[in-house]
CSV table of C-alpha atoms in Angstrom, one decimal:
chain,number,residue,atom,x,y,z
A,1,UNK,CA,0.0,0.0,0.0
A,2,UNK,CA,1.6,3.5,-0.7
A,3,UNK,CA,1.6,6.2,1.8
A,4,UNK,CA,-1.7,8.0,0.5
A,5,UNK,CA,-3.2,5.1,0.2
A,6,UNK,CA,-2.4,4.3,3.8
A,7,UNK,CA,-3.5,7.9,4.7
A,8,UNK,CA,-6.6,7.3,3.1
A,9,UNK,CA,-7.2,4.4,5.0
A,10,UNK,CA,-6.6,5.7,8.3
A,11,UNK,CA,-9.0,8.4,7.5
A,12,UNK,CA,-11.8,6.5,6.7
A,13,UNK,CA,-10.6,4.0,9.6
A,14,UNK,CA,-11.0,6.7,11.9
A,15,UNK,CA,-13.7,8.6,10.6
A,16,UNK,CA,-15.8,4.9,11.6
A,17,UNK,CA,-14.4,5.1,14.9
A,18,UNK,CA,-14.9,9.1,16.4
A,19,UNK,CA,-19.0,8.4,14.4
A,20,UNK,CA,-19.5,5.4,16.7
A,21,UNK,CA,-17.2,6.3,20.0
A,22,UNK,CA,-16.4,10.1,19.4
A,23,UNK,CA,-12.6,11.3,20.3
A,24,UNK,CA,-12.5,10.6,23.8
A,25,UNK,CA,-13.7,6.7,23.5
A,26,UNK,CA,-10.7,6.5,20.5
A,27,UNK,CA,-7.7,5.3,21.3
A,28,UNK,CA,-4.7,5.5,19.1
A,29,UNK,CA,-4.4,1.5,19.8
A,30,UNK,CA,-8.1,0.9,18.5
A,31,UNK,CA,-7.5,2.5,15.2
A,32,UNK,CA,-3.9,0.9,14.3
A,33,UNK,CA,-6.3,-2.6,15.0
A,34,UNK,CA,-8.9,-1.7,13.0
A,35,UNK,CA,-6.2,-0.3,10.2
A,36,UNK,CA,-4.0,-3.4,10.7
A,37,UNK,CA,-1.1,-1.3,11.5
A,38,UNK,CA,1.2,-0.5,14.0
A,39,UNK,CA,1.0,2.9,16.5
A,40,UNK,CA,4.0,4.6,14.8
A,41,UNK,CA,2.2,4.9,11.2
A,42,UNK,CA,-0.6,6.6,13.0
A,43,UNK,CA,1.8,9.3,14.3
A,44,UNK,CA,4.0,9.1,11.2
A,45,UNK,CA,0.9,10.3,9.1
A,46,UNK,CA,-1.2,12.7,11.5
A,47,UNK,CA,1.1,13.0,14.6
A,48,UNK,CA,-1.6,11.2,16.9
A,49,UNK,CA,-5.4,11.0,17.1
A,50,UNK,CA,-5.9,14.4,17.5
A,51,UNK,CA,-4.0,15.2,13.8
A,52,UNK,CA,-6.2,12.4,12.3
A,53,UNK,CA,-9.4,13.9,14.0
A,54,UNK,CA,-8.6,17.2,12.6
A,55,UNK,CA,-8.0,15.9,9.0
A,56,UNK,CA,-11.3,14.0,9.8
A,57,UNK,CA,-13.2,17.1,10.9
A,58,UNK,CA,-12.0,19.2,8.2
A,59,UNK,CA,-12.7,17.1,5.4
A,60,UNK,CA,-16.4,16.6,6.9
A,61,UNK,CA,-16.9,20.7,6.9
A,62,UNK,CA,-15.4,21.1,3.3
A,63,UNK,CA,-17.7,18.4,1.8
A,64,UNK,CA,-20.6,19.4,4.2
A,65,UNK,CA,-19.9,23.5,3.3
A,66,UNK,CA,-19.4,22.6,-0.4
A,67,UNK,CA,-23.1,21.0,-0.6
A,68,UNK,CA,-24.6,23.9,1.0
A,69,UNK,CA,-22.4,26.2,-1.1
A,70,UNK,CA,-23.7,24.6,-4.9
A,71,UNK,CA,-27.3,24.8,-3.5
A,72,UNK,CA,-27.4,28.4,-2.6
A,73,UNK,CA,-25.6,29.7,-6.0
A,74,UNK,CA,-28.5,27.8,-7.8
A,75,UNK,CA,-31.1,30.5,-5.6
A,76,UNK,CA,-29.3,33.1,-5.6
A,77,UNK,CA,-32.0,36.5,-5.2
A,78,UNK,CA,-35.0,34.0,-4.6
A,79,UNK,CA,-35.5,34.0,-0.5
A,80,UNK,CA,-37.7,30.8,-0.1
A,81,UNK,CA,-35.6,29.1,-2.9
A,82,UNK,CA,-32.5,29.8,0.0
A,83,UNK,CA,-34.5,28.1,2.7
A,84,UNK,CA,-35.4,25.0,0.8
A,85,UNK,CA,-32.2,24.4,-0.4
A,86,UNK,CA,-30.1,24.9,2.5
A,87,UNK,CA,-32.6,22.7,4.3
A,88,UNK,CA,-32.2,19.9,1.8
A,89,UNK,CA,-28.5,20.5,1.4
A,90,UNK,CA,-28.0,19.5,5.0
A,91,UNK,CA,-30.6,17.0,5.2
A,92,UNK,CA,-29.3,15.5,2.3
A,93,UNK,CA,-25.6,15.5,4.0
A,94,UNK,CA,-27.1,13.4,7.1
A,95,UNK,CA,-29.0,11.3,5.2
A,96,UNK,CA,-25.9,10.2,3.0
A,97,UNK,CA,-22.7,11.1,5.7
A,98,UNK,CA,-24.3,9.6,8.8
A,99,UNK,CA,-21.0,9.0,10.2
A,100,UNK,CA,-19.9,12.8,9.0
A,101,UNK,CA,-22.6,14.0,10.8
A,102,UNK,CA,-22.0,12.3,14.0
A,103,UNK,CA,-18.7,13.3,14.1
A,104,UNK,CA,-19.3,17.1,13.9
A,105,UNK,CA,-22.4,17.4,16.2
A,106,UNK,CA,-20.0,15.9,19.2
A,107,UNK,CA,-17.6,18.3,21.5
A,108,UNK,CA,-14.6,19.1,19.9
A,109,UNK,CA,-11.6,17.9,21.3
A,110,UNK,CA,-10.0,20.3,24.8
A,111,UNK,CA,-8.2,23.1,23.4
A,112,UNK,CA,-9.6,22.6,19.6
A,113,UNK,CA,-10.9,25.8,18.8
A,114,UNK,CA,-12.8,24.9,15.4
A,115,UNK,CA,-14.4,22.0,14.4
A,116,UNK,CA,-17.2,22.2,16.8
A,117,UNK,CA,-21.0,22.1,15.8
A,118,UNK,CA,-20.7,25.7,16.9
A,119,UNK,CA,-18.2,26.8,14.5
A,120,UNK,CA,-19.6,25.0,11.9
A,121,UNK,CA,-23.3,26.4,12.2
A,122,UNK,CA,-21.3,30.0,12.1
A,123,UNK,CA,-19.3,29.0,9.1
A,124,UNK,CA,-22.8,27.7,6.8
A,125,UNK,CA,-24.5,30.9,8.4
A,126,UNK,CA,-21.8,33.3,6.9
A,127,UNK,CA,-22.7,32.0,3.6
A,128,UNK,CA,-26.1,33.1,3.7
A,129,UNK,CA,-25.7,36.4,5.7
A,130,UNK,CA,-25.0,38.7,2.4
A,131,UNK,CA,-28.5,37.0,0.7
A,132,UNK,CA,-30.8,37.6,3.6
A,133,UNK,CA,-28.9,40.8,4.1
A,134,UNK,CA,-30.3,41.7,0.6
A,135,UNK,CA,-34.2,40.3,1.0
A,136,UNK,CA,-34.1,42.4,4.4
A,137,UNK,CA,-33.3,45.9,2.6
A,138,UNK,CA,-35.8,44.7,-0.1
A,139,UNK,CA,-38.3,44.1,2.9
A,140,UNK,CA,-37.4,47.3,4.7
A,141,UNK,CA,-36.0,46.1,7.5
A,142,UNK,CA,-32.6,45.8,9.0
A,143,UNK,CA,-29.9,44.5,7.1
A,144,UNK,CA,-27.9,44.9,10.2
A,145,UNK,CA,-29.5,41.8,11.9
A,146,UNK,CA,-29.2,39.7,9.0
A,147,UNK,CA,-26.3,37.8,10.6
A,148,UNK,CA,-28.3,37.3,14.1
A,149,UNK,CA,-31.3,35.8,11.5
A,150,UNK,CA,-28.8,34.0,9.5
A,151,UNK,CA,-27.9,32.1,12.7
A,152,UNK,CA,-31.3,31.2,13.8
A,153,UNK,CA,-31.9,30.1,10.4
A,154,UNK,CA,-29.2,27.5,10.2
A,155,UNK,CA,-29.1,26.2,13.3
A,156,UNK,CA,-33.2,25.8,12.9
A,157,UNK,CA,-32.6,23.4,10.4
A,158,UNK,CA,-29.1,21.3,12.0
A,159,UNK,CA,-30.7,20.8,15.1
A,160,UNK,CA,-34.0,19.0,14.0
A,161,UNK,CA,-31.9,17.6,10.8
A,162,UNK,CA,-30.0,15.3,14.3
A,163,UNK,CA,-33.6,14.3,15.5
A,164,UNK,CA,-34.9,13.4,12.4
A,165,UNK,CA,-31.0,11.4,11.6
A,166,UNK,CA,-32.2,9.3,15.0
A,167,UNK,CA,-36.0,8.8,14.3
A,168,UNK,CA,-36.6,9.2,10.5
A,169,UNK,CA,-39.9,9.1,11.1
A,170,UNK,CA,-40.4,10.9,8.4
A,171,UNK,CA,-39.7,11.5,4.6
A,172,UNK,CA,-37.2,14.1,4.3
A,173,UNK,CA,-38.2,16.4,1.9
A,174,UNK,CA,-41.7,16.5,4.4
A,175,UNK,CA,-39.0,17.7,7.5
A,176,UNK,CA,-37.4,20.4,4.8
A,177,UNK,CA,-41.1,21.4,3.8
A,178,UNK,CA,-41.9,22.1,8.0
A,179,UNK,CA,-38.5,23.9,8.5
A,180,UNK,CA,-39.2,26.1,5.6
A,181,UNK,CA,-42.9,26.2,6.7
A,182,UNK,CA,-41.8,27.6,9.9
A,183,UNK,CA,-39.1,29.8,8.8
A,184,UNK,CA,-40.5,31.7,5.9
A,185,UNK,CA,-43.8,32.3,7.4
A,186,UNK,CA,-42.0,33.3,10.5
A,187,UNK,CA,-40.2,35.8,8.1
A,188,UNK,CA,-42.9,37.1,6.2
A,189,UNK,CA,-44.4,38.4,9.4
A,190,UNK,CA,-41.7,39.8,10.8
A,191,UNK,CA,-42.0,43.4,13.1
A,192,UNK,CA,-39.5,46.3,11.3
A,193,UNK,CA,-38.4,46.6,14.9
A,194,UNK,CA,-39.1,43.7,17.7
A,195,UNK,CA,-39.5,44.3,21.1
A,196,UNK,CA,-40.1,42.2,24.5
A,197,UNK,CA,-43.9,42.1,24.5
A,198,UNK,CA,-43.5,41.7,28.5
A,199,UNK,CA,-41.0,43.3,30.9
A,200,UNK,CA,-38.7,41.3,33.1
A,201,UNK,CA,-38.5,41.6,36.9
A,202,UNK,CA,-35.3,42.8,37.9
């Protein structure tokens, strides 16, 4: 086997491993088993489990960033066109990249600053800031708070996109059609200028 072949196989190796026992339950020893190799390939290639998580990690986000990407060139300027194909971008991501998908929604690794579900919600949400930006001037309301909105937005589709991963109860263009439901008729009513209907106690 050549050496990226054998890089290629430790990263799929791995990837398997952090989906079913995340970082923590990995050990270095586990993955040279499964890989049929000894310890010292594994830090000759990534430098120890946490290199070969990072490669893992990274390649998970480019792939899962890329989808996302393609979808939302194809709608560019048409607002519910955005929704429903980040939703099915992502959905579609699960759906095919279980393992992918496990991997990022866990706790990153101490002292790993990216890679987390976190920094991956902000990094999809910064692709879609600049096109709700626009539909908000269009709407007359703040372009400002498009970033805030971009947020809710993406994380309102990852989160139930992990329930329905674990149920799939049901079909997923029907869980892209309720996110969208929610979301664009949420936005269609929204106030120019929102404000606490009630006042808290201090």
């Amino acid at each position: 086997m050549t050496g990226p072949q054998r890089r290629q196989q430790l990263i799929e190796v791995g990837r398997g491993l952090f989906a079913e026992k995340g970082f923590e339950g990995t050990s270095v020893e586990e993955i040279s088993l499964s890989a049929g190799v000894s310890k010292p390939v594994i830090y000759e290639h990534f430098g120890g489990k946490e290199g070969l998580y990072a490669v893992v990690v990274d390649r998970e986000i480019q792939a899962l960033l890329g989808q996302i990407t393609t979808a939302l060139q194809e709608h560019e300027g048409n607002a519910r066109g955005l929704l429903e194909a980040a939703a099915l971008a992502l959905l579609d991501y699960i759906e095919h990249s279980t393992d992918g998908f496990r991997i990022l929604v866990r706790d990153s690794p101490p002292g790993q600053a990216t890679g987390s579900f976190a920094s991956l919600i902000s990094d999809i949400a910064s692709q879609v800031e600049h096109i709700l930006a626009a539909e908000f001037k269009r709407r007359r309301l703040d372009p400002k708070t498009a970033p805030l909105y971009a947020q809710m937005l993406v994380g309102m589709v990852a989160i139930p996109g992990g329930w329905w991963l674990d149920s799939r109860r049901m079909k997923k263009d029907d869980v892209a059609a309720h996110l969208v439901n929610l979301a664009w008729n949420g936005l269609a009513g929204m106030e120019a200028k929102p404000t606490l209907r009630t006042r808290r106690k201090h």
